[in-house]
Amino acid sequence: MELTDTHTHLYSEEFQEDQAEMMQRAIAAGVSRFFVPAIDSSCTQAMYALEAKYPEHVFLMMGLHPTYVKDNYEQELAQVEQQLSQRKFYALGEIGIDLYWDKTHLEAQKIAFRTQIQWAKKYKLPIVIHCRDAFDEIFEVLELEKGPDLFGIFHCFTGTYEQALQALSYNMKLGIGGVVTFKNGKIDQFLHQIPLEQLVLETDSPYLAPVPYRGKRNESAYLTLVGLKLAEIYKLPVAEIARITTENSKAIFGI
C-alpha cells in the first residue's frame, strides 16, 4: 500500500528531536511520498536539508504562507521568485488567504496570493491553497485567475458541500486530513457525494492530528487513520483509497 502525504511540515521545530524516527514510522506505515510546503524565507534552508536527507521521498513546494504576509511581504515574495528561478519545485504552496488571526493585511494577502498564482502558471505548477475564514476572498481571486492553466489542491478543506463544488470548479482537488475524523468536522457528512478522484490525502503535520491523537502532535504516519476514515465513508478497502488518492496526487504534482 502506497500512501502520499500531500501536505506535511516535516522540517518543523516540533520534529527537531526525533525527525529520523518520525520519518521511519511514516515510511513503515506505507507513506512513501511527502510533499512539503514552504512558509516564508526562514524555513528554506531547513527544507533543503530535509530534501537532501530523503531525496527519494521528499518533494518541496515554494511560496509565502498568508499568515506570514506582513509589512515586508514584497521582500519575501522576491525571495520566492528568486528560488523558483533557480531550481525545481513541485507546487506554489502554501499560498492563500487567512483571516482567522488578523485581517489587517487582507489586501496584501490578496496581492501575494494572486502574484504567486501567476508564477505557478508561468512555471506550469499547481498551487496549494491555504484558506481560513476566507472562502469568499479566495474564490474572488480564483475567479480572476481561472482557466486551464490554473490547478492544484485546496489544502485542509473544511468548507461546506457547496464550497467544495465551487473549489472543484476551479480545477482544484480537495486535501483531506485529520479534520475528517473529528466529530464536529462536518466534511464527513457530505464527502461521499464528492468523487474519490477529486481527493488527495494529507496530514498537515505537526498540526491537526486525527482522532485518537487529536490535540497532540501530528505526524505523517497518522495518514493511515485518514485513509481508514475515507475507506469507511466510501465503503472501499483502505488499499483502494491509498491507490486512488496517490494516483490523484501524481496527476497534480506530475510525479
Short mmCIF file of C-alpha atoms in Angstrom, two decimals:
data_model
loop_
_atom_site.label_atom_id
_atom_site.label_comp_id
_atom_site.label_asym_id
_atom_site.label_seq_id
_atom_site.Cartn_x
_atom_site.Cartn_y
_atom_site.Cartn_z
CA MET A 1 0.00 0.00 0.00
CA GLU A 2 1.46 3.32 -1.10
CA LEU A 3 0.15 6.46 0.59
CA THR A 4 1.04 10.04 -0.34
CA ASP A 5 1.07 12.82 2.26
CA THR A 6 0.41 15.86 0.06
CA HIS A 7 0.99 18.37 2.86
CA THR A 8 3.37 17.92 5.78
CA HIS A 9 5.71 20.35 7.56
CA LEU A 10 8.45 17.80 8.17
CA TYR A 11 11.08 20.48 8.89
CA SER A 12 9.01 21.89 11.77
CA GLU A 13 10.69 22.51 15.13
CA GLU A 14 8.23 20.04 16.64
CA PHE A 15 10.21 17.26 14.92
CA GLN A 16 13.63 18.55 15.89
CA GLU A 17 14.24 15.82 18.47
CA ASP A 18 13.01 12.79 16.51
CA GLN A 19 12.77 13.65 12.82
CA ALA A 20 14.54 10.46 11.67
CA GLU A 21 12.33 8.20 13.82
CA MET A 22 9.20 10.05 12.69
CA MET A 23 10.17 9.52 9.05
CA GLN A 24 10.86 5.82 9.68
CA ARG A 25 7.44 5.38 11.28
CA ALA A 26 5.74 7.03 8.30
CA ILE A 27 7.63 5.00 5.68
CA ALA A 28 6.95 1.79 7.64
CA ALA A 29 3.23 2.71 7.61
CA GLY A 30 3.28 2.90 3.80
CA VAL A 31 3.66 6.66 3.36
CA SER A 32 6.36 6.90 0.71
CA ARG A 33 5.86 10.39 -0.76
CA PHE A 34 5.89 13.59 1.28
CA PHE A 35 5.06 16.99 -0.24
CA VAL A 36 6.45 19.78 1.90
CA PRO A 37 5.04 23.32 1.79
CA ALA A 38 7.03 26.50 2.38
CA ILE A 39 6.04 29.14 4.93
CA ASP A 40 8.50 32.01 4.42
CA SER A 41 12.23 32.52 3.82
CA SER A 42 13.14 31.39 7.35
CA CYS A 43 12.30 27.76 6.54
CA THR A 44 14.09 27.47 3.17
CA GLN A 45 17.39 26.01 4.38
CA ALA A 46 15.62 23.50 6.66
CA MET A 47 13.54 22.35 3.67
CA TYR A 48 16.65 21.85 1.54
CA ALA A 49 18.37 19.91 4.33
CA LEU A 50 15.33 17.61 4.62
CA GLU A 51 15.26 17.02 0.86
CA ALA A 52 18.99 16.15 0.92
CA LYS A 53 18.35 13.53 3.63
CA TYR A 54 15.36 11.93 1.88
CA PRO A 55 15.73 12.65 -1.86
CA GLU A 56 13.53 9.72 -2.92
CA HIS A 57 10.69 10.63 -0.59
CA VAL A 58 10.57 14.41 -0.08
CA PHE A 59 9.27 16.87 -2.68
CA LEU A 60 9.36 20.60 -1.99
CA MET A 61 6.97 23.47 -2.67
CA MET A 62 7.88 27.16 -2.64
CA GLY A 63 5.68 30.04 -1.54
CA LEU A 64 4.72 32.63 1.06
CA HIS A 65 2.10 31.48 3.59
CA PRO A 66 -0.68 34.08 4.06
CA THR A 67 -0.19 34.45 7.82
CA TYR A 68 3.41 35.48 7.06
CA VAL A 69 2.30 38.27 4.72
CA LYS A 70 3.48 41.25 6.77
CA ASP A 71 4.84 44.72 6.00
CA ASN A 72 7.89 43.11 4.35
CA TYR A 73 5.83 40.85 2.07
CA GLU A 74 7.31 42.28 -1.14
CA GLN A 75 10.78 41.31 0.05
CA GLU A 76 9.52 37.81 0.92
CA LEU A 77 7.86 37.47 -2.48
CA ALA A 78 11.10 38.48 -4.18
CA GLN A 79 12.81 35.61 -2.36
CA VAL A 80 10.11 33.18 -3.56
CA GLU A 81 10.56 34.37 -7.14
CA GLN A 82 14.33 34.01 -6.88
CA GLN A 83 14.07 30.43 -5.58
CA LEU A 84 11.60 29.50 -8.33
CA SER A 85 14.03 30.70 -10.97
CA GLN A 86 16.93 28.68 -9.54
CA ARG A 87 15.64 25.12 -9.13
CA LYS A 88 12.71 22.74 -9.45
CA PHE A 89 9.72 22.80 -7.12
CA TYR A 90 6.53 20.75 -7.31
CA ALA A 91 4.00 23.46 -6.40
CA LEU A 92 3.48 27.04 -5.28
CA GLY A 93 2.43 26.49 -1.70
CA GLU A 94 1.21 27.04 0.67
CA ILE A 95 -0.43 30.25 -0.54
CA GLY A 96 -3.82 31.83 0.00
CA ILE A 97 -5.71 33.98 2.49
CA ASP A 98 -6.10 33.63 6.26
CA LEU A 99 -8.45 35.97 8.13
CA TYR A 100 -8.62 33.93 11.34
CA TRP A 101 -5.73 35.61 13.14
CA ASP A 102 -5.51 39.02 11.54
CA LYS A 103 -7.50 40.96 8.94
CA THR A 104 -5.17 43.98 8.72
CA HIS A 105 -3.12 42.61 5.81
CA LEU A 106 -6.05 41.38 3.68
CA GLU A 107 -5.19 43.48 0.63
CA ALA A 108 -1.53 42.44 0.82
CA GLN A 109 -2.61 38.79 1.21
CA LYS A 110 -4.74 39.09 -1.95
CA ILE A 111 -1.83 40.62 -3.88
CA ALA A 112 0.58 37.93 -2.65
CA PHE A 113 -1.90 35.15 -3.48
CA ARG A 114 -2.60 36.40 -6.99
CA THR A 115 1.09 37.09 -7.72
CA GLN A 116 2.03 33.55 -6.73
CA ILE A 117 -0.80 32.05 -8.80
CA GLN A 118 0.65 33.87 -11.80
CA TRP A 119 4.11 32.44 -11.07
CA ALA A 120 2.55 28.96 -10.85
CA LYS A 121 1.12 29.46 -14.33
CA LYS A 122 4.48 30.72 -15.60
CA TYR A 123 6.27 27.59 -14.31
CA LYS A 124 3.31 25.29 -15.12
CA LEU A 125 2.97 24.27 -11.46
CA PRO A 126 -0.03 23.50 -9.26
CA ILE A 127 -0.99 25.78 -6.39
CA VAL A 128 -1.66 24.57 -2.85
CA ILE A 129 -4.22 26.84 -1.20
CA HIS A 130 -4.39 27.77 2.49
CA CYS A 131 -7.86 29.11 3.34
CA ARG A 132 -9.03 30.03 6.82
CA ASP A 133 -12.18 32.12 7.35
CA ALA A 134 -11.67 33.35 3.78
CA PHE A 135 -13.63 31.26 1.27
CA ASP A 136 -15.27 34.30 -0.35
CA GLU A 137 -11.96 36.12 -0.67
CA ILE A 138 -10.18 33.04 -2.06
CA PHE A 139 -12.93 32.41 -4.61
CA GLU A 140 -12.82 36.08 -5.65
CA VAL A 141 -9.12 35.71 -6.58
CA LEU A 142 -9.61 32.30 -8.22
CA GLU A 143 -12.43 33.75 -10.33
CA LEU A 144 -9.98 36.34 -11.69
CA GLU A 145 -7.33 33.68 -12.44
CA LYS A 146 -9.44 30.71 -13.57
CA GLY A 147 -8.51 28.87 -16.73
CA PRO A 148 -6.94 25.64 -18.00
CA ASP A 149 -3.56 26.64 -16.55
CA LEU A 150 -4.97 27.01 -13.00
CA PHE A 151 -4.97 23.76 -11.00
CA GLY A 152 -3.92 22.43 -7.62
CA ILE A 153 -5.10 21.45 -4.16
CA PHE A 154 -7.45 23.15 -1.72
CA HIS A 155 -5.37 22.20 1.33
CA CYS A 156 -7.12 21.17 4.56
CA PHE A 157 -10.59 21.58 3.08
CA THR A 158 -13.10 22.40 5.84
CA GLY A 159 -15.91 24.07 3.90
CA THR A 160 -19.47 23.11 3.01
CA TYR A 161 -20.63 20.87 0.18
CA GLU A 162 -21.42 23.96 -1.90
CA GLN A 163 -17.95 25.39 -1.25
CA ALA A 164 -16.43 22.03 -2.18
CA LEU A 165 -18.20 22.11 -5.55
CA GLN A 166 -17.02 25.68 -6.12
CA ALA A 167 -13.42 24.72 -5.28
CA LEU A 168 -13.63 21.78 -7.71
CA SER A 169 -14.93 24.12 -10.42
CA TYR A 170 -11.54 25.90 -10.36
CA ASN A 171 -9.73 22.63 -11.15
CA MET A 172 -8.72 22.03 -7.53
CA LYS A 173 -8.61 18.72 -5.70
CA LEU A 174 -9.62 18.71 -2.03
CA GLY A 175 -6.91 17.99 0.55
CA ILE A 176 -8.44 15.76 3.24
CA GLY A 177 -6.70 15.35 6.59
CA GLY A 178 -7.38 14.79 10.27
CA VAL A 179 -10.47 17.04 10.30
CA VAL A 180 -12.44 14.26 8.55
CA THR A 181 -12.11 12.20 11.76
CA PHE A 182 -13.40 14.97 14.06
CA LYS A 183 -16.95 14.69 15.42
CA ASN A 184 -17.55 18.37 14.64
CA GLY A 185 -15.52 18.32 11.41
CA LYS A 186 -18.72 18.13 9.30
CA ILE A 187 -17.00 17.29 6.00
CA ASP A 188 -17.54 13.56 6.65
CA GLN A 189 -21.30 14.23 6.30
CA PHE A 190 -21.12 15.13 2.59
CA LEU A 191 -17.80 13.75 1.39
CA HIS A 192 -19.46 10.63 -0.08
CA GLN A 193 -21.10 12.97 -2.63
CA ILE A 194 -17.65 14.03 -3.92
CA PRO A 195 -15.96 11.55 -6.31
CA LEU A 196 -12.88 9.98 -4.72
CA GLU A 197 -10.97 11.03 -7.85
CA GLN A 198 -11.23 14.62 -6.58
CA LEU A 199 -9.46 13.98 -3.25
CA VAL A 200 -5.89 13.76 -2.01
CA LEU A 201 -4.73 12.81 1.48
CA GLU A 202 -2.67 15.00 3.79
CA THR A 203 -1.72 15.34 7.45
CA ASP A 204 -0.62 18.99 7.78
CA SER A 205 1.64 17.57 10.47
CA PRO A 206 2.57 18.60 13.12
CA TYR A 207 -0.94 20.17 13.18
CA LEU A 208 -4.48 18.73 13.09
CA ALA A 209 -3.79 15.20 14.30
CA PRO A 210 -6.64 12.79 13.58
CA VAL A 211 -8.66 11.02 16.26
CA PRO A 212 -7.49 9.37 18.56
CA TYR A 213 -4.46 11.71 18.63
CA ARG A 214 -6.47 14.93 18.33
CA GLY A 215 -4.79 17.75 20.27
CA LYS A 216 -1.39 16.03 20.17
CA ARG A 217 1.46 16.39 17.69
CA ASN A 218 0.51 15.05 14.29
CA GLU A 219 2.92 13.09 12.10
CA SER A 220 2.81 11.59 8.62
CA ALA A 221 2.39 8.01 9.89
CA TYR A 222 -1.11 9.02 11.04
CA LEU A 223 -2.14 9.41 7.39
CA THR A 224 -3.28 5.78 7.64
CA LEU A 225 -6.06 6.93 10.02
CA VAL A 226 -7.30 9.43 7.42
CA GLY A 227 -7.25 6.62 4.85
CA LEU A 228 -9.24 4.35 7.16
CA LYS A 229 -11.89 7.05 7.69
CA LEU A 230 -12.25 7.52 3.92
CA ALA A 231 -12.49 3.74 3.49
CA GLU A 232 -15.43 3.85 5.91
CA ILE A 233 -17.07 6.80 4.10
CA TYR A 234 -16.62 5.39 0.58
CA LYS A 235 -17.13 1.74 1.60
CA LEU A 236 -13.89 0.68 -0.10
CA PRO A 237 -10.79 -1.17 1.12
CA VAL A 238 -8.18 1.21 2.52
CA ALA A 239 -5.68 -0.07 -0.08
CA GLU A 240 -8.03 1.20 -2.79
CA ILE A 241 -8.30 4.60 -1.06
CA ALA A 242 -4.49 4.71 -0.97
CA ARG A 243 -4.18 3.76 -4.64
CA ILE A 244 -6.72 6.25 -5.97
CA THR A 245 -5.59 9.21 -3.83
CA THR A 246 -1.93 8.55 -4.71
CA GLU A 247 -2.86 8.49 -8.41
CA ASN A 248 -4.68 11.80 -7.88
CA SER A 249 -1.56 13.27 -6.28
CA LYS A 250 0.54 12.12 -9.25
CA ALA A 251 -1.87 13.87 -11.62
CA ILE A 252 -1.46 17.12 -9.65
CA PHE A 253 2.28 17.12 -8.97
CA GLY A 254 3.36 15.36 -12.16
CA ILE A 255 5.30 12.61 -10.40
#
